[in-house]
Tab-separated table of C-alpha atoms in Angstrom:
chain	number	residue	atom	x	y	z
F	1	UNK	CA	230.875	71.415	89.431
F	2	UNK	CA	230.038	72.876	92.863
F	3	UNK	CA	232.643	75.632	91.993
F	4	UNK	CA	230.660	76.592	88.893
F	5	UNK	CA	227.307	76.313	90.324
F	6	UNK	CA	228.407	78.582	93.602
F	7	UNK	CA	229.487	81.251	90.774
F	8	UNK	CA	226.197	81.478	88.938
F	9	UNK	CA	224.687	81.913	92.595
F	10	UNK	CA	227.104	84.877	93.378
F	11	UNK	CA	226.011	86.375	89.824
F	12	UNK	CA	222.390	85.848	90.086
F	13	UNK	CA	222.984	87.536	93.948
F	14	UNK	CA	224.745	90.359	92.231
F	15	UNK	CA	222.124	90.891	89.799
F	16	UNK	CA	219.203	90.750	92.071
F	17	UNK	CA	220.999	93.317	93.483
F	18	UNK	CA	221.323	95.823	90.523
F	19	UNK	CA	217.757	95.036	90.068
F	20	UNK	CA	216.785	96.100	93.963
F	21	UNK	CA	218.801	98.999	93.734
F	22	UNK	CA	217.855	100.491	90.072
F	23	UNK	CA	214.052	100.051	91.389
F	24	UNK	CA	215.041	101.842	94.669
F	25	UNK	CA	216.587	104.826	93.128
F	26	UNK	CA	214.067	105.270	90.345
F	27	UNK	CA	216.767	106.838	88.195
F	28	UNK	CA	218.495	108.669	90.364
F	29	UNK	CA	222.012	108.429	92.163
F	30	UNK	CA	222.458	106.391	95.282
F	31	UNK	CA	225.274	107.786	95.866
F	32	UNK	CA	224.149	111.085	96.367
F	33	UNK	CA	221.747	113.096	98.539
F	34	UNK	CA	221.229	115.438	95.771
F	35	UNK	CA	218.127	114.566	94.651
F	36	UNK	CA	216.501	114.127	98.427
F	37	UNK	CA	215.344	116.725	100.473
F	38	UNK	CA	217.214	117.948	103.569
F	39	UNK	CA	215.319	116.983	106.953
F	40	UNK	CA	214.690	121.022	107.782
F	41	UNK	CA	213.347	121.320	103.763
F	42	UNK	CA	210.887	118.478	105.114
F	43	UNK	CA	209.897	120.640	108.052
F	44	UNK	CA	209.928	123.648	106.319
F	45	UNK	CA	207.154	121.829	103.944
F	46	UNK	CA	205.190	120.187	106.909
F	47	UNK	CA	205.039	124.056	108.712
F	48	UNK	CA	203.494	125.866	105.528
F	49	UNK	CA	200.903	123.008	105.256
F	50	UNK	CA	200.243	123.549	109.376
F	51	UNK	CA	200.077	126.963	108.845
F	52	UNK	CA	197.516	126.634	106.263
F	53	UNK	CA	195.255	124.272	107.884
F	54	UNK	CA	195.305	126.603	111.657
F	55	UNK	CA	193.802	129.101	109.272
F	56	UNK	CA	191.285	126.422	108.499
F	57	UNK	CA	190.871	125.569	111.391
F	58	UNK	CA	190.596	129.028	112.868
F	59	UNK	CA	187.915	129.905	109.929
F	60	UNK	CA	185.920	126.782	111.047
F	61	UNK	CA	185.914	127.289	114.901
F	62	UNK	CA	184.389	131.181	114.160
F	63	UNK	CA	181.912	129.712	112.295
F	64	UNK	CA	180.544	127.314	115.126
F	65	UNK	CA	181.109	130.210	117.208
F	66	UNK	CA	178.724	131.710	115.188
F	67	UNK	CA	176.223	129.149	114.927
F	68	UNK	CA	176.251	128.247	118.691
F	69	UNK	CA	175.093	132.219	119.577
F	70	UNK	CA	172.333	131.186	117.180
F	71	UNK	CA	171.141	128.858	118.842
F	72	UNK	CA	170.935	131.066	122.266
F	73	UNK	CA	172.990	129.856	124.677
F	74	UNK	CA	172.652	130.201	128.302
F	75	UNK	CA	174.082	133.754	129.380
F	76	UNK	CA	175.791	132.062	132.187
F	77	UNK	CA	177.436	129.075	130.114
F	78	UNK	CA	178.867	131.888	127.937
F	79	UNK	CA	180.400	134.242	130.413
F	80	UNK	CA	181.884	130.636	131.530
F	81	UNK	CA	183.132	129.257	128.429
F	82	UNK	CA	184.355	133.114	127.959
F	83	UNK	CA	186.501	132.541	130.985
F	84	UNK	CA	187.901	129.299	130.347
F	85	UNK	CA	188.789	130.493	126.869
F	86	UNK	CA	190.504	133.169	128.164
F	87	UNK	CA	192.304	131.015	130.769
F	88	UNK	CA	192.994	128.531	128.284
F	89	UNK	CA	194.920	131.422	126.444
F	90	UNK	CA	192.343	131.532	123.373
F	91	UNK	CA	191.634	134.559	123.586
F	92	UNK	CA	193.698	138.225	123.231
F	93	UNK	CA	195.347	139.036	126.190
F	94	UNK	CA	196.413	142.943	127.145
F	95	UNK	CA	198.122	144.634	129.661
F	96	UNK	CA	202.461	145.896	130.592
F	97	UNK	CA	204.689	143.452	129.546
F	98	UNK	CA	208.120	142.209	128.906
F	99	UNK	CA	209.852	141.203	125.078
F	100	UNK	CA	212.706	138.927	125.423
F	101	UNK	CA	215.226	138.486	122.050
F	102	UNK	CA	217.276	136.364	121.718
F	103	UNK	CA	220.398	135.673	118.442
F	104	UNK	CA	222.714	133.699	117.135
F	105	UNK	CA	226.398	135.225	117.281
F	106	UNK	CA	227.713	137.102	114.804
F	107	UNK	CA	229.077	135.135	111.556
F	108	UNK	CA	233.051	134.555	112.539
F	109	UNK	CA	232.486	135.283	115.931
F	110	UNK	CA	235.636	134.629	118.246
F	111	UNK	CA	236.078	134.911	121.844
F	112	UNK	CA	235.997	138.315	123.109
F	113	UNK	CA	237.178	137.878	126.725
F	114	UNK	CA	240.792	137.069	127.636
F	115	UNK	CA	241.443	133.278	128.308
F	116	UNK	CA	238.083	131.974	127.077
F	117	UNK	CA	237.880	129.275	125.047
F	118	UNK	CA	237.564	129.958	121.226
F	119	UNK	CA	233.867	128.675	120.524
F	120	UNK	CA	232.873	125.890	118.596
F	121	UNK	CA	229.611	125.582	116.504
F	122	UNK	CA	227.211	125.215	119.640
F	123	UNK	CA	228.701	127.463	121.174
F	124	UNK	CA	227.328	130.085	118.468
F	125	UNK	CA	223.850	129.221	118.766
F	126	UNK	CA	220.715	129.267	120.405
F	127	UNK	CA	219.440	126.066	121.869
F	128	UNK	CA	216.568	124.802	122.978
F	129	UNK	CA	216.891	125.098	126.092
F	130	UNK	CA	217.640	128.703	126.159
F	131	UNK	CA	214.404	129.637	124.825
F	132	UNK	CA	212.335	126.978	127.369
F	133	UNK	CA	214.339	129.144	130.229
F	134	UNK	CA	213.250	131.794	129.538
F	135	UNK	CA	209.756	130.711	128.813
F	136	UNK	CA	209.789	128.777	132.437
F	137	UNK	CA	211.274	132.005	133.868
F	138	UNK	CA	208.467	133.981	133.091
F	139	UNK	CA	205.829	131.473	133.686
F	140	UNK	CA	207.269	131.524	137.309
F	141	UNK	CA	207.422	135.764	137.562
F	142	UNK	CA	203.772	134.988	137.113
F	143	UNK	CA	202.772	136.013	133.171
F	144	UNK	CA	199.379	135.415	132.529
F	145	UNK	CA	200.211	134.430	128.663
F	146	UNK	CA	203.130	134.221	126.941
F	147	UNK	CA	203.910	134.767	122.857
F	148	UNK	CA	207.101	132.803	121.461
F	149	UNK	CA	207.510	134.402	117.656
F	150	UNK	CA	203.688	134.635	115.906
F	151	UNK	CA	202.365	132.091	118.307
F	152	UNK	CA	200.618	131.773	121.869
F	153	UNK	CA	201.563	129.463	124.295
F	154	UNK	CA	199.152	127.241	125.613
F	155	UNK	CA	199.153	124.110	128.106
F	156	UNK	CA	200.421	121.870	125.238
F	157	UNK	CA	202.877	123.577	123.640
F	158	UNK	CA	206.117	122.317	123.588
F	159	UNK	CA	209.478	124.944	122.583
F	160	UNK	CA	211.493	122.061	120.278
F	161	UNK	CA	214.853	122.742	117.553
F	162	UNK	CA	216.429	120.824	115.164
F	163	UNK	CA	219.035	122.512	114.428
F	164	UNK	CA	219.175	126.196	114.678
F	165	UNK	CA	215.581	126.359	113.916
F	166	UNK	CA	212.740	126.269	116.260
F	167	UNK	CA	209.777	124.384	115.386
F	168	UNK	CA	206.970	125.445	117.682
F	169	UNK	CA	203.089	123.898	116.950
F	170	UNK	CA	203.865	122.793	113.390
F	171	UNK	CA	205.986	125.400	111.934
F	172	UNK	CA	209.169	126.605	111.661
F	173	UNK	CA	211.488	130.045	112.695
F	174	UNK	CA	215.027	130.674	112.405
F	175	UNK	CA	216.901	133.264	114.840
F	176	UNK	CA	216.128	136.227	116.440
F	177	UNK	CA	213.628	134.769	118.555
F	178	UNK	CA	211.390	136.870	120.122
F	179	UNK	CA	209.396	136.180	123.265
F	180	UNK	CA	206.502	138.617	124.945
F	181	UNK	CA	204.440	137.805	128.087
F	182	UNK	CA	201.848	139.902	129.357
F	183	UNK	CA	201.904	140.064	133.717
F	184	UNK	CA	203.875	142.100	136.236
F	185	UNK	CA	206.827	143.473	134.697
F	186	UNK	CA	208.986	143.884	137.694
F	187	UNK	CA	208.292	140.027	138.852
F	188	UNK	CA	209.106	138.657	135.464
F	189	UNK	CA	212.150	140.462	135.132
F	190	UNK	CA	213.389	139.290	138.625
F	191	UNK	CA	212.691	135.897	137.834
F	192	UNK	CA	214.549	136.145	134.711
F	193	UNK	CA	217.486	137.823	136.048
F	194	UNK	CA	217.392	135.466	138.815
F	195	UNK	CA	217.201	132.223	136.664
F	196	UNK	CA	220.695	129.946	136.493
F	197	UNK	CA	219.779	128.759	133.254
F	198	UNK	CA	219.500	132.193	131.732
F	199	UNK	CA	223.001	133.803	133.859
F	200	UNK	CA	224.547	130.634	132.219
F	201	UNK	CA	223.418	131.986	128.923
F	202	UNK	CA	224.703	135.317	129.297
F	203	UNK	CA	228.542	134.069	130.211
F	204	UNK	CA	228.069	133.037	126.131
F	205	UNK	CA	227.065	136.151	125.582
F	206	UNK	CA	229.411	138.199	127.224
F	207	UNK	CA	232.186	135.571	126.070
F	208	UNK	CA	230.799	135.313	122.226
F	209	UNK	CA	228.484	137.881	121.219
F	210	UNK	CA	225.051	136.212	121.482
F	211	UNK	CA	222.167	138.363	121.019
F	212	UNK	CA	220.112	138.563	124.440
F	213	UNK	CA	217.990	142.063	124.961
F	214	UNK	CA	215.424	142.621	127.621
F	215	UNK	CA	212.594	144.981	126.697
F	216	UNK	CA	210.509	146.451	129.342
F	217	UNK	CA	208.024	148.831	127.642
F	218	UNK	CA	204.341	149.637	127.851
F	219	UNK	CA	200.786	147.631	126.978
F	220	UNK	CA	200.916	144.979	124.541
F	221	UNK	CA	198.192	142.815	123.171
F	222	UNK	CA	199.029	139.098	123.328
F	223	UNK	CA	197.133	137.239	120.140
F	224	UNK	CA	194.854	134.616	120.860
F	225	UNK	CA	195.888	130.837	119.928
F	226	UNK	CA	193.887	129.627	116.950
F	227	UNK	CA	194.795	125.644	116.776
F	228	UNK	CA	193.545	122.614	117.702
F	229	UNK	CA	193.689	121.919	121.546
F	230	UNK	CA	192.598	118.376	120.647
F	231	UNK	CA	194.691	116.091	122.776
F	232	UNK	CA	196.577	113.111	121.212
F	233	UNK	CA	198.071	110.487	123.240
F	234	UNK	CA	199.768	106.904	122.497
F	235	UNK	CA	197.792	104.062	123.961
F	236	UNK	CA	199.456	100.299	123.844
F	237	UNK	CA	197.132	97.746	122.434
F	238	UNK	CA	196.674	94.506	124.734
């Protein structure tokens, strides 16, 4: 009796489970990622949608621009709000500068230097934190604004990857990345020749073919960042 009565349990189990799982997959194969979206399809999504809403955003900040020069504002609160804008890297920024590229090595790259290593995957690839070295190297040869891709740098960007893409304020690039800064041009190069991070990078460049070019040419115009400088923050609740 106890025999028959623990197998209707285990088949009422089993079905409960075929029921779970048939509502969970909604008709589609559990056994399969097919049907689900890779995690950089999900960012890709998530960066067109930030796109569009900084050029909401943008649209809606020029027209309280607008508004607030209606109104006549004091001369001297705009020529200071004009300054912190600028400072704040909102606005265009001009003068000599420096373009930094860096690639990904060639598809099927192998070593290229006698009794190095072959490379693996990582090896191959640009990381993170080669693009934050160089960003941190020119910060310190003094840049007054810096450009990573499409986008300005302010105080709260952050340079993050998941993969070998770089997802920088909501959106998403893949390789070359490309990164201007607008300052001294001799200061910024020294401090980029002279950072470790960066002479590690370029041992993986000699030894595998990553990309990594220095361009030192004339003025270039910096673009102005048009997002939300709203700051969020985590608070615990008591």
């Amino acid at each position: 009796m106890v025999g028959r009565a623990l197998t209707c349990a285990v088949f009422a189990l089993a079905g409960l489970l075929f029921c779970v799982s048939a509502l969970t997959a909604r008709g589609t194969n559990l056994r399969t990622d097919d049907s689900l979206l890779r995690l950089t399809d999900v960012i890709r999504e998530k960066s067109e949608q930030n796109q569009q809403t900084q050029h909401q955003v943008s649209a809606l900040q020029n027209q309280v621009d607008a508004l607030a020069e209606q109104q006549g504002q004091n001369p001297a609160d705009i020529r200071r709000l004009g300054a912190l804008s600028k400072a704040a890297g909102l606005e265009p920024l001009k003068g000599p500068g420096l373009t930094v590229t860096l690639n990904d090595a060639p598809p099927g790259a192998t070593a290229r230097i006698p009794g190095v290593p072959e490379p693996g995957p990582n090896d191959l690839v640009i990381h993170q934190q080669d693009i934050q070295a160089v960003v941190n190297a020119l910060w310190r040869g003094g840049a007054k604004g810096i450009q990573v891709m499409d986008q300005r740098l302010i105080a709260t960007s952050a340079v993050r990857c998941v993969g070998n893409t770089l997802i920088l304020q909501g959106r998403v690039y893949s390789p070359p990345y490309v990164v201007r800064a607008v300052g001294n041009q001799a200061a910024m190069r020294a401090a980029v020749d002279a950072d470790p991070y960066i002479s590690n990078y370029l041992q993986y460049v000699n030894a595998y073919g990553l990309g990594w070019k220095v361009d030192q040419g004339g003025a270039m115009t910096l673009p102005g960042y048009n997002g939300t400088v709203d700051l969020r923050y985590a608070q615990a609740v008591p």
